[in-house]
Each structure stands twice: as C-alpha cells, then as structure tokens.
Short mmCIF file of C-alpha atoms in Angstrom, two decimals:
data_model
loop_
_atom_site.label_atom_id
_atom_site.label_comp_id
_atom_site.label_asym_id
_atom_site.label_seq_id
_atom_site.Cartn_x
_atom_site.Cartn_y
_atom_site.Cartn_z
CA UNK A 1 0.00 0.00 0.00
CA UNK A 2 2.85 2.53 0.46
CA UNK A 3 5.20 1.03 -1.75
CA UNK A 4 6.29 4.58 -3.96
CA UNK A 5 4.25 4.38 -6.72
CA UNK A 6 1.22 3.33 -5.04
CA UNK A 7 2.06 5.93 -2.64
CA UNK A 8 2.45 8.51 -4.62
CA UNK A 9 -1.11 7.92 -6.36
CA UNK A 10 -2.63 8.02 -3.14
CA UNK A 11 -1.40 11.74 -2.92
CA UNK A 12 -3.82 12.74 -5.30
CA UNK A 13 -6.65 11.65 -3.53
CA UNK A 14 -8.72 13.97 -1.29
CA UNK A 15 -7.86 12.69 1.82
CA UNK A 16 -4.35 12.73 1.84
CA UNK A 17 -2.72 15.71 4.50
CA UNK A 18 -5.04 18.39 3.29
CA UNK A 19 -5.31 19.56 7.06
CA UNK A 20 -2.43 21.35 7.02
CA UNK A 21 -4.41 24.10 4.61
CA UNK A 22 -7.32 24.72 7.26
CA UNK A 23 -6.26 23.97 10.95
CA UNK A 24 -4.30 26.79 12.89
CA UNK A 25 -3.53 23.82 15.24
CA UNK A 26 -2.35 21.64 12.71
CA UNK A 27 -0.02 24.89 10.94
CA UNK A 28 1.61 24.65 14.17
CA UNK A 29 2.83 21.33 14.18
CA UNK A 30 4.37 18.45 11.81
CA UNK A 31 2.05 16.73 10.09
CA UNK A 32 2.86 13.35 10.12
CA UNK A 33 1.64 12.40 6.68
CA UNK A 34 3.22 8.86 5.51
CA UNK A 35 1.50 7.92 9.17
CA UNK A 36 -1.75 9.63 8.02
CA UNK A 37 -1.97 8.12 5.01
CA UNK A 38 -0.84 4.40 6.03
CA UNK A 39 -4.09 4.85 8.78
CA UNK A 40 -6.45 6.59 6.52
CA UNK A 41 -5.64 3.78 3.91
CA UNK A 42 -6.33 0.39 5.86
CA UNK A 43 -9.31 2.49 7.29
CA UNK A 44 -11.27 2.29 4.10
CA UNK A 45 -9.30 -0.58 2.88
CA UNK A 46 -11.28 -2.50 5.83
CA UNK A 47 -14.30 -0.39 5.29
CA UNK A 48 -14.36 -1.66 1.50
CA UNK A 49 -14.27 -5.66 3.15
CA UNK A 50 -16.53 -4.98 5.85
CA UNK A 51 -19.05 -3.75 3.66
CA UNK A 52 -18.58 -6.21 1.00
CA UNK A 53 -19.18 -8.97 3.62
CA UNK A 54 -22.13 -6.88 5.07
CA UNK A 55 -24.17 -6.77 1.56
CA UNK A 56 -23.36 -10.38 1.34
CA UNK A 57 -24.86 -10.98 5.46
CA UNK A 58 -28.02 -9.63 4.06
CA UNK A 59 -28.05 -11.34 0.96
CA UNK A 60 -27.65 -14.54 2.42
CA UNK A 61 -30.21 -14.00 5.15
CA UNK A 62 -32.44 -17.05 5.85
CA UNK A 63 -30.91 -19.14 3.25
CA UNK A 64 -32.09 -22.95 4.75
CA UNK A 65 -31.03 -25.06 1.82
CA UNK A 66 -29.41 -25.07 -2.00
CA UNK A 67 -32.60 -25.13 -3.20
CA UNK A 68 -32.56 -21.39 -2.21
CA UNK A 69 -31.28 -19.42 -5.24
CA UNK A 70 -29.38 -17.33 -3.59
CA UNK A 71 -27.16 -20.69 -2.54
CA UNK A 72 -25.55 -20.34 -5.79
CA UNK A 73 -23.83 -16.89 -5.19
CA UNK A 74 -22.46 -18.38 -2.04
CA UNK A 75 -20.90 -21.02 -3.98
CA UNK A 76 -20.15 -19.58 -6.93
CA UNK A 77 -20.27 -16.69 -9.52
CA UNK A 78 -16.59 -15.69 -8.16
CA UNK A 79 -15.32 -13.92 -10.74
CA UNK A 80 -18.42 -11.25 -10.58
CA UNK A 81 -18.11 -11.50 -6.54
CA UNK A 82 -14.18 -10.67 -7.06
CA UNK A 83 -15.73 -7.42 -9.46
CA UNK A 84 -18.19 -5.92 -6.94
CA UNK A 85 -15.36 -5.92 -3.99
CA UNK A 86 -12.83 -4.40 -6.38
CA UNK A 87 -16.04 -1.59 -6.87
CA UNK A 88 -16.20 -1.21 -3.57
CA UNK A 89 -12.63 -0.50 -2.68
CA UNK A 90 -12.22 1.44 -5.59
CA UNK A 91 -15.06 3.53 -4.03
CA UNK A 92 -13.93 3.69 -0.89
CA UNK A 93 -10.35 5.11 -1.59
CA UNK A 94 -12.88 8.46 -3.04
CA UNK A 95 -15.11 8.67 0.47
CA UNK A 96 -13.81 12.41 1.81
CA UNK A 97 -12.09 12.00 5.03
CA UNK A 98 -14.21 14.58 7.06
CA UNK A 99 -15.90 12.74 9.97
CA UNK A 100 -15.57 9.48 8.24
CA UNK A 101 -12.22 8.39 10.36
CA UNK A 102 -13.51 9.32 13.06
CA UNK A 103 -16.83 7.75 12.79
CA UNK A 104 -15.66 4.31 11.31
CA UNK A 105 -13.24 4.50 14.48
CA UNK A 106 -16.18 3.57 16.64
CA UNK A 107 -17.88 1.11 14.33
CA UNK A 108 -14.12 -0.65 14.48
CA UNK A 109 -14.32 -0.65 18.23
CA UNK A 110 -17.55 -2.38 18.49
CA UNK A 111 -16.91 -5.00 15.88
CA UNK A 112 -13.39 -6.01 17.19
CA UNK A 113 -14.78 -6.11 20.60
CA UNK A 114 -17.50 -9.17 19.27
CA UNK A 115 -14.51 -10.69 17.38
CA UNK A 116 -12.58 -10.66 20.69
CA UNK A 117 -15.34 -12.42 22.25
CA UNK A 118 -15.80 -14.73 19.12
CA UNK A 119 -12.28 -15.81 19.80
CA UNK A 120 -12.72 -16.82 23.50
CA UNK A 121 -15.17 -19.29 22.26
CA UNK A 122 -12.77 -20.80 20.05
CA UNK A 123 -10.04 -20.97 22.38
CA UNK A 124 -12.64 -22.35 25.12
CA UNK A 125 -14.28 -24.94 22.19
CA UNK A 126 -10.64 -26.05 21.09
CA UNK A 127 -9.48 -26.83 24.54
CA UNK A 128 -12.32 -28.92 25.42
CA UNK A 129 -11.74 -30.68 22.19
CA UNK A 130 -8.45 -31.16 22.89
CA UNK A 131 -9.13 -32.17 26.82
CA UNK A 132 -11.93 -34.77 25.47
CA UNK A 133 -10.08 -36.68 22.88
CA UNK A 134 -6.71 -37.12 24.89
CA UNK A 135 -9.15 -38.60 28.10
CA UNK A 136 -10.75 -40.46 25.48
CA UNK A 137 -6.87 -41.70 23.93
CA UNK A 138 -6.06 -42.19 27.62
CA UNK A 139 -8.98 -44.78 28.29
CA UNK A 140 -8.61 -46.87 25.20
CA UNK A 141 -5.01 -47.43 25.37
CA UNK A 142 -4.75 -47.55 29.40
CA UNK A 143 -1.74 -45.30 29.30
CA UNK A 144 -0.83 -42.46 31.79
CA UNK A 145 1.68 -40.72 28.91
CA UNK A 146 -1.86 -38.45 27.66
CA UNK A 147 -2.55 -37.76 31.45
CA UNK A 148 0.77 -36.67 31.72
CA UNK A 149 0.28 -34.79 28.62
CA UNK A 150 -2.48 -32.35 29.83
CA UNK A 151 -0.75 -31.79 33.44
CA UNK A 152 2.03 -30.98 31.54
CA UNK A 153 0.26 -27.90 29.44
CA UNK A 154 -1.97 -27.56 31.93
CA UNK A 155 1.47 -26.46 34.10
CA UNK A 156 2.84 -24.92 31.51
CA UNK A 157 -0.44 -22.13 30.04
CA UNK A 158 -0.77 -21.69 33.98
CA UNK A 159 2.96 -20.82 34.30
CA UNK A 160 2.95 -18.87 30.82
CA UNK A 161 0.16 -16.34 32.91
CA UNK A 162 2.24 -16.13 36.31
CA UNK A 163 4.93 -14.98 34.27
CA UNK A 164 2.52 -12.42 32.14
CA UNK A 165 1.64 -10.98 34.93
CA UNK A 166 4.70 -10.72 36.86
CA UNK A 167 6.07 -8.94 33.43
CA UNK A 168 3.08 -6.73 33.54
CA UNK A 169 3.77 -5.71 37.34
CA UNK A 170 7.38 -4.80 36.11
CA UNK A 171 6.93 -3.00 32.69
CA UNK A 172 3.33 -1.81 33.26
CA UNK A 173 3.51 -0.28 36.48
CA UNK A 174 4.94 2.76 38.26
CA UNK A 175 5.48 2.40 42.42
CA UNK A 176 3.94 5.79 42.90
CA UNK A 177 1.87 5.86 39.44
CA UNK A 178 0.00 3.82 37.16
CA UNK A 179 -3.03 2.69 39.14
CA UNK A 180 -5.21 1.65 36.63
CA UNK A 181 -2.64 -0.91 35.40
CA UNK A 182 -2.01 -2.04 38.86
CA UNK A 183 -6.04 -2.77 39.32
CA UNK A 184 -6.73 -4.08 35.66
CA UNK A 185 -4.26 -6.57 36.17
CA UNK A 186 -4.93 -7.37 40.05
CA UNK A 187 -8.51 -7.88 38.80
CA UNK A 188 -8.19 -10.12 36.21
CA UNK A 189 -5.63 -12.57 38.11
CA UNK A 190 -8.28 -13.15 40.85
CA UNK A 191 -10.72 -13.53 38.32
CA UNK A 192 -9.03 -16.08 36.80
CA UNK A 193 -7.98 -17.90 40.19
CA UNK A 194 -11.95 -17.73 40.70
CA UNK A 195 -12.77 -19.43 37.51
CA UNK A 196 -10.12 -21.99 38.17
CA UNK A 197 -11.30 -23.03 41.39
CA UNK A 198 -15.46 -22.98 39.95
CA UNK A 199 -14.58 -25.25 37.14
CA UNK A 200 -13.24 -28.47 39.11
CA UNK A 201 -15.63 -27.88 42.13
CA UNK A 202 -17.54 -31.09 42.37
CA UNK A 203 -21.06 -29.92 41.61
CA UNK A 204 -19.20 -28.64 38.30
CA UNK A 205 -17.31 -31.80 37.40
CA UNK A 206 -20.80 -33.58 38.03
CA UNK A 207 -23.13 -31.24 35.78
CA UNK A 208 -20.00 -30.99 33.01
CA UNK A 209 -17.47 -34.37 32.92
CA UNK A 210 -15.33 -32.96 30.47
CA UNK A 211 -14.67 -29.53 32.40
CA UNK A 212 -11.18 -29.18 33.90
CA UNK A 213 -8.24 -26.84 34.51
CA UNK A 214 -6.87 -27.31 30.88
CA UNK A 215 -10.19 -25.33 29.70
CA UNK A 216 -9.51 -22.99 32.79
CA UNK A 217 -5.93 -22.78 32.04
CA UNK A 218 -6.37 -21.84 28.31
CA UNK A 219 -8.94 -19.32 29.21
CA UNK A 220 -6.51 -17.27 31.62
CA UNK A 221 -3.79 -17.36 29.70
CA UNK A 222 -6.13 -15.39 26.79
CA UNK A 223 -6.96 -13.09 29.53
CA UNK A 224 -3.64 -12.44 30.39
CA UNK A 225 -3.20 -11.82 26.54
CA UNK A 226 -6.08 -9.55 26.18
CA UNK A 227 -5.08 -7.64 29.58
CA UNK A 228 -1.60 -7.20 27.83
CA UNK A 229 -3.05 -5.55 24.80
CA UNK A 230 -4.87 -3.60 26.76
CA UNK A 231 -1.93 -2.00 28.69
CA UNK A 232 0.08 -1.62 25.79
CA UNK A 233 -2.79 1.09 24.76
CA UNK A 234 -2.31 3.10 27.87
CA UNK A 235 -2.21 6.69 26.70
CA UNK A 236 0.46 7.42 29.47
CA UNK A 237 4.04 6.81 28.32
CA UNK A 238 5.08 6.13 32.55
CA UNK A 239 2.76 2.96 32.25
CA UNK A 240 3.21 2.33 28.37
CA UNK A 241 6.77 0.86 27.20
CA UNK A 242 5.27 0.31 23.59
CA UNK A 243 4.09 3.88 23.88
CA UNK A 244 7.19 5.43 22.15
CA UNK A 245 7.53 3.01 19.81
CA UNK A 246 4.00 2.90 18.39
CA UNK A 247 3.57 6.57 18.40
CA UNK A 248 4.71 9.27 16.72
CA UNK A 249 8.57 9.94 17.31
CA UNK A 250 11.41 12.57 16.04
CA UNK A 251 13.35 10.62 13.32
CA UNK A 252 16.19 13.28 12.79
CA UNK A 253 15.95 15.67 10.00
CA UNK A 254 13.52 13.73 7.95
CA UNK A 255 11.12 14.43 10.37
CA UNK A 256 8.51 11.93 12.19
CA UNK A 257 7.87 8.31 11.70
CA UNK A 258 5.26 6.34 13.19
CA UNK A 259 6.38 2.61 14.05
CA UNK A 260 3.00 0.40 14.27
CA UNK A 261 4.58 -2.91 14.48
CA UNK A 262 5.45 -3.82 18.33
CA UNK A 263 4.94 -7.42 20.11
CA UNK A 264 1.09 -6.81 20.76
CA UNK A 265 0.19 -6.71 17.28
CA UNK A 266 1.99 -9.32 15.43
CA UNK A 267 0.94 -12.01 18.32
CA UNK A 268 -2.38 -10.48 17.94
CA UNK A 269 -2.42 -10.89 14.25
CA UNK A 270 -1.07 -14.75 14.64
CA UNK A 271 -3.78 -15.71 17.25
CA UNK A 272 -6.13 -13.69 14.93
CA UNK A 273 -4.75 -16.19 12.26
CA UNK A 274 -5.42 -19.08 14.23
CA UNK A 275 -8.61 -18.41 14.97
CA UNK A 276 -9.40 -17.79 11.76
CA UNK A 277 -7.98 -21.41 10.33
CA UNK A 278 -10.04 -23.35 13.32
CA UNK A 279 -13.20 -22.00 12.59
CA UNK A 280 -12.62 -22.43 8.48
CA UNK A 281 -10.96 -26.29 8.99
CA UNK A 282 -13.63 -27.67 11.43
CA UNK A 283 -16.83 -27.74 13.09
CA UNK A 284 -16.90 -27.83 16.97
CA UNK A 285 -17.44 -30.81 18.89
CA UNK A 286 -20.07 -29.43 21.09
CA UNK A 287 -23.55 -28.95 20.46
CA UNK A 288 -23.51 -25.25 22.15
CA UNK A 289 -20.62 -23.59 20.36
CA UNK A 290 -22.20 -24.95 17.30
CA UNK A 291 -25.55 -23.37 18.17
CA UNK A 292 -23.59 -20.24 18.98
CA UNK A 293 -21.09 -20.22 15.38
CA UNK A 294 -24.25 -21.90 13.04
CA UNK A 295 -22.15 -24.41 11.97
CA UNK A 296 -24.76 -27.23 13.63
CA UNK A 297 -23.75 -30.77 11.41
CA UNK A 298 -26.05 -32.83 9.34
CA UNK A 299 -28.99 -33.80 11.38
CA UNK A 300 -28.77 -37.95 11.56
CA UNK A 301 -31.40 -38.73 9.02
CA UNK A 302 -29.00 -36.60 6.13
CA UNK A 303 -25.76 -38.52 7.09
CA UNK A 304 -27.11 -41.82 5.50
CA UNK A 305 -28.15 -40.04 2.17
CA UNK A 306 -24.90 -38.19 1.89
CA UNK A 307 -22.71 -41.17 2.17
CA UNK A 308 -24.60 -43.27 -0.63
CA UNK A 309 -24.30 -39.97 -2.18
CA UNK A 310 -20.34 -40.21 -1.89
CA UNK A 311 -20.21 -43.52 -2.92
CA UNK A 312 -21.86 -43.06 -6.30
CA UNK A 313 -20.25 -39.92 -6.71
CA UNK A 314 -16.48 -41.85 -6.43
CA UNK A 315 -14.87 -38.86 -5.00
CA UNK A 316 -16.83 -36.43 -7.75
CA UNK A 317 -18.45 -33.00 -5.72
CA UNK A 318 -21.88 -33.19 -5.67
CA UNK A 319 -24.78 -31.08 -3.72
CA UNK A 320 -24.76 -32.32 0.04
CA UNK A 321 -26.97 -28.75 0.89
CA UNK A 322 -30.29 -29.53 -0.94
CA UNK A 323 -31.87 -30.45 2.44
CA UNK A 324 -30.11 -28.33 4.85
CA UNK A 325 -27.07 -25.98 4.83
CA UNK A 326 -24.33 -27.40 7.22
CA UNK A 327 -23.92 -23.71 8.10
CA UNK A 328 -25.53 -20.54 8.34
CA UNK A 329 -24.17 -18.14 5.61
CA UNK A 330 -25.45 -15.09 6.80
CA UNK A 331 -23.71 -15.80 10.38
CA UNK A 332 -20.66 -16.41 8.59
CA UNK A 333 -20.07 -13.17 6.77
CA UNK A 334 -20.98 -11.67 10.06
CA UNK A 335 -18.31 -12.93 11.20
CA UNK A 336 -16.37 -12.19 8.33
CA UNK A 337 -17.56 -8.71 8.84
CA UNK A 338 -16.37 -8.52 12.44
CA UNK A 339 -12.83 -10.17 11.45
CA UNK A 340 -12.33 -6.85 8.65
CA UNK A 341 -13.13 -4.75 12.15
CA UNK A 342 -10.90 -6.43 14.28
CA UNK A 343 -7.61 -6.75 11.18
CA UNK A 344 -8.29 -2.72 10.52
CA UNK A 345 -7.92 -2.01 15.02
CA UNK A 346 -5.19 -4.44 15.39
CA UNK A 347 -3.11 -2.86 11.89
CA UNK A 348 -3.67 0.55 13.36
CA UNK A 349 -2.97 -0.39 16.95
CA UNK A 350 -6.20 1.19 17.92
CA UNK A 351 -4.69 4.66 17.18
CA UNK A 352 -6.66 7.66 16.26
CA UNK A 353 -5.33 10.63 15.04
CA UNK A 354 -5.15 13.51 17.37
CA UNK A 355 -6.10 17.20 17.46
CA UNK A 356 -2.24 17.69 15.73
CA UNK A 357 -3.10 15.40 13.16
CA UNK A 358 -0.34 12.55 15.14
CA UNK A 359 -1.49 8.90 16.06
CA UNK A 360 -2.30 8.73 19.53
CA UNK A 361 -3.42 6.23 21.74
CA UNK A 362 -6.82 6.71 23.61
CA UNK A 363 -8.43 5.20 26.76
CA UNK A 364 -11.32 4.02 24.70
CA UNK A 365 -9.38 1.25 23.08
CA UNK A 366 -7.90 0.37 27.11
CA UNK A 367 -11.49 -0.07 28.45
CA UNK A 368 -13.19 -1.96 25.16
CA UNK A 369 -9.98 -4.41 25.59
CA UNK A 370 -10.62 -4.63 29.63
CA UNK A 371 -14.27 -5.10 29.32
CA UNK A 372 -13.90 -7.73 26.49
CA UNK A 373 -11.41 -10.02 29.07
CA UNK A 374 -14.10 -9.47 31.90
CA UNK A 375 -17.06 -10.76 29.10
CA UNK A 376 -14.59 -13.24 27.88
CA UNK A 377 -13.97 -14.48 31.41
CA UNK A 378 -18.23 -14.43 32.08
CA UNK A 379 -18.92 -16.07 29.08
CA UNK A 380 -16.67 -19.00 30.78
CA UNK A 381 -18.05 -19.17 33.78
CA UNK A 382 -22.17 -19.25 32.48
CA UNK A 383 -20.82 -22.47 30.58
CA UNK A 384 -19.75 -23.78 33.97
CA UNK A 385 -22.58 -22.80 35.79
CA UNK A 386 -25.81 -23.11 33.34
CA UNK A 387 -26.32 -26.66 34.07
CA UNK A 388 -26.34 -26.14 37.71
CA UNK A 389 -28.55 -23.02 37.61
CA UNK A 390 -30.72 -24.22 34.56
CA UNK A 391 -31.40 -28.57 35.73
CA UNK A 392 -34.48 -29.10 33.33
CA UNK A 393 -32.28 -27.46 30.06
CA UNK A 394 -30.12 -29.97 27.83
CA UNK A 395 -26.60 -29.15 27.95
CA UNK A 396 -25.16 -32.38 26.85
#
C-alpha cells in the first residue's frame, strides 16, 4: 500500500494531509503524513471488506437449503463477486475523510470487541476438544503418557500467565503511578484464580465431565493476553513501554515516523490467524458452540443419504446442501464482517489521530480491551454454571 508508486497515487486523492491548509492547530505542528496516510488507507481498505461482507450478510439471510437461489452466489459466480469488492474499494479510496475516520473509528471498536469475544469461544471450544479426545486416547489405550500430557500444558499455560503478569507488574507499572494498570491486572488474576477453582468444584465436574483446569488454564492465559493488549494502549508513556515506539517519534531531520509494528500486534495478528484457520478447517465438537457459530452438522437422518451420495459420486463433488445448509451463511459473513473490524484495530494499533493530526493512543481502546477479558472471562463461567442453575435445560 505505500510502496512509492502506489504511494504517490494516493497523494492525489482527497484525503491525503489536506489539514495542514485549514487547521491553525495543525499549521503549528508536523504533520505526520506517511503515518496519516498508512491509517487513513487500511481504514477504508477495511471499510471496503466490511461492507462487502455486510451486503453479502443480508443477501444470504435465511438461506435454509441449495434449493434457495441465492445458494448459488455463495458457492459460486466468483469472478463477478471478485468485481463488486474491487467496486467497492475502488469507491472507498474516493469517500472524503471529514468525519468518516472518526466515525468508522467507533464502528471498528464495536466490531473487534464481538470478534474478541468470538475468539474466546474458540479458544474455550478447542481446549475442550483437545481435553476430550486425549481422556478419550487415555482410556482406550490404558496409558498415563496423555494424562501426563495435559498436566504438563496444563502447568505450563498456567505458568505462561504467572509470568505475564509478573512482566506486567514490572513493565506496566509505576510504584507511585499507574493505578489503573495495577487494578486491571490485580482484577483479572483473581478472576481467573476464581474461575479456576469454579470449574473443578464437584457440583461442576458432576453437571460438566469434560470440564477441567486445561479449559480454565487456556482461558486465563487469553486473559492475560487480552489484559496485555490492553496495557500496551495506555495513553500514558510512565505505564506504556510500547508507547514510544507505536507513536509518533522525532526521526532526525527527515522528520517523524510512526512505528505500528510492536509485540502486541503481530501475536495479535497470529492468534487472529489461528482463529481464523479453526473456525474455516472444522466444526466444533459441542452442540452449544455450534448453536452459537451456526455451523450445527447434518442432522442424523441426512448422514445416510450423503454417504450413498459419496459412494456413487467416487470422489466427484456433488450437492450435500439440498436439504439443509451445514452452516448458516449469513452468520458467517458476520463474522467475516467482524474479522475486517478487528484486522483494521489491530493494523492501526487502535490509534486515532489527534487534534495535531499525530497517532495517539486513547483510553477508549484500554477499556473496550478490559471489558472484552471481563465478558470473555463471564462467558466461561455461564458455561460452567448453566447446568447447575438451569437442571431441566439440555446441555449435553
């Protein structure tokens, strides 16, 4: 995107450093501009893919089968799909920047805050997938090596957050300063040590078999990661190490350079990756995470039809959807939708510019990043405690 020739087509648009002309404030200062234009870009890069995968969540509302004609744009008619994105981007690169930074800002806050939540689930789905099969491995080959197995990363995601937070004690917080840090991350360890301790209580382990401290342990240590983006957004360079590095800084004569890549957001970007390649490569294992993602399997009576379908097929593709889709593809553009959010926050570090026209970091991006851990971590807990609360519901 700011290779120089793309770069220096981007100049001509309307959007590019034309504040300089109007603001007193901004005639003041140095206008950061390759900075400007490297946010303002992925903003309506994202904004292009977000609303490409919105039009397409409406489109594909309430589609139950391949029968459906709509079906048939999901599945095909790529290279006119590939056409109206192009359109759209092609658009968006025109929109005048005005309020439209600013306003998208919020809608990118909101959507990456979902996402955050959508990958808790994962993380909580894949460990209890994980937990499941290596008790089940355990029991048919009578050996103790999986049992060992799960202490072992059990031990190890629990000793990956003691040493988190222990970090974030050192590098996050002041003696005489930083109090917010020093309660965000207080909070969130006892939370954690409370979830631990509710998810192999007996009543628990009764309701729920498969619960355990490798589900427990997984979820805290994505806390602990969510806490740590959090404080690495902390406006206030005393609490903020990354603050320097991610903002706007004097780079000699030249001028200013803004540095957006720190440790925060390439791990966020590779669990974001993750995430993304579980939910594409498999459907969960559990009846209520597949309620929650639509991706609910074949009902029983489908199963049979499909396999004498594959065996008279001999490996050809055929139509498996004519009686039911085996997910909902309005949910997943949504989520789609949500994922454009969260990739546009995370390239931009949840920076803004400020009234000089420089990236800055804001509190609003600290507190949506907070909040999401404490959903994340309430979220975990109702799956513990819903078939204790709610007896006469199926939860199997």
């Amino acid at each position: 995107m700011l290779s120089p020739g793309v770069e220096s087509q981007l100049h001509n648009l309307p959007w590019v450093c034309d504040e300089g002309a109007r603001s007193p404030v901004v005639l003041r200062s140095h206008i950061d501009c390759g900075s400007l234009l490297g946010h303002r870009a992925v903003y309506r890069m994202c904004f292009a893919t977000a609303a490409f995968f919105f039009l397409f969540t409406l489109l594909m509302t309430c589609v139950h089968s391949s029968r459906d004609p709509r079906a048939a744009i999901q599945n095909g008619f790529w290279f006119f799909k590939f056409l109206v994105f192009i359109g759209i981007t092609v658009g968006a690169f025109y929109i005048p920047n005005g309020s439209f930074t600013n306003i998208w800002f919020y809608f990118g806050v909101v959507g990456s805050f979902l996402f955050i939540l959508i990958q808790l689930v994962l993380v909580i789905d894949f460990a209890h997938s994980w937990n499941q099969r290596w008790l089940g491995r355990a029991e048919e080959r009578d050996s103790r090596a999986w049992y060992a197995g799960l202490s072992f990363f059990t031990l190890l995601f629990y000793s990956l957050s003691i040493a988190a937070v222990t970090l974030f004690y050192i590098y996050y917080t002041q003696p005489s300063t930083c109090y917010e840090g020093k309660v965000f991350i207080s909070l969130n360890l006892i939370l954690c040590f409370c979830v631990s301790i509710i998810a192999v209580l007996p009543k628990v382990q009764e309701a729920q078999p498969n619960s355990g401290l490798l589900q427990a342990s997984a979820v805290t240590l994505y806390t602990m990661f969510v806490t740590w983006l959090a404080l690495s957004n902390v406006p206030d360079q005393k609490c903020n190490p990354h603050l320097l590095t991610n903002g706007t800084v004097l780079a000699g004569a030249e001028g200013y350079v803004t540095q957006w890549w720190d440790a925060p957001s390439i791990v966020g970007l590779i669990v974001f990756i993750l995430c993304t390649l579980f939910i594409s490569l498999r459907s969960s294992d559990h009846q209520q995470v597949n309620s929650l993602m639509r991706t609910e399997e074949c009902p029983p009576v489908l199963e049979a039809t499909q396999q004498q379908q594959v065996v008279a097929c001999e490996g050809r593709a055929f139509d498996n959807e004519q009686d039911g889709v085996t997910y909902s593809y309005s949910f997943f553009h949504f989520c789609l939708l949500l994922a454009s959010l969260h990739v546009m926050m995370t390239l931009t570090n949840w920076y803004r510019p400020g009234e000089t026209q420089k990236m800055t970091s804001t509190w609003i991006a600290v507190w949506v990043k907070i909040c999401a851990s404490w959903a994340g971590l309430l979220l975990y807990l109702w799956t513990l405690v819903a078939p204790l609360l709610l007896p006469n519901r199926d939860f199997s």
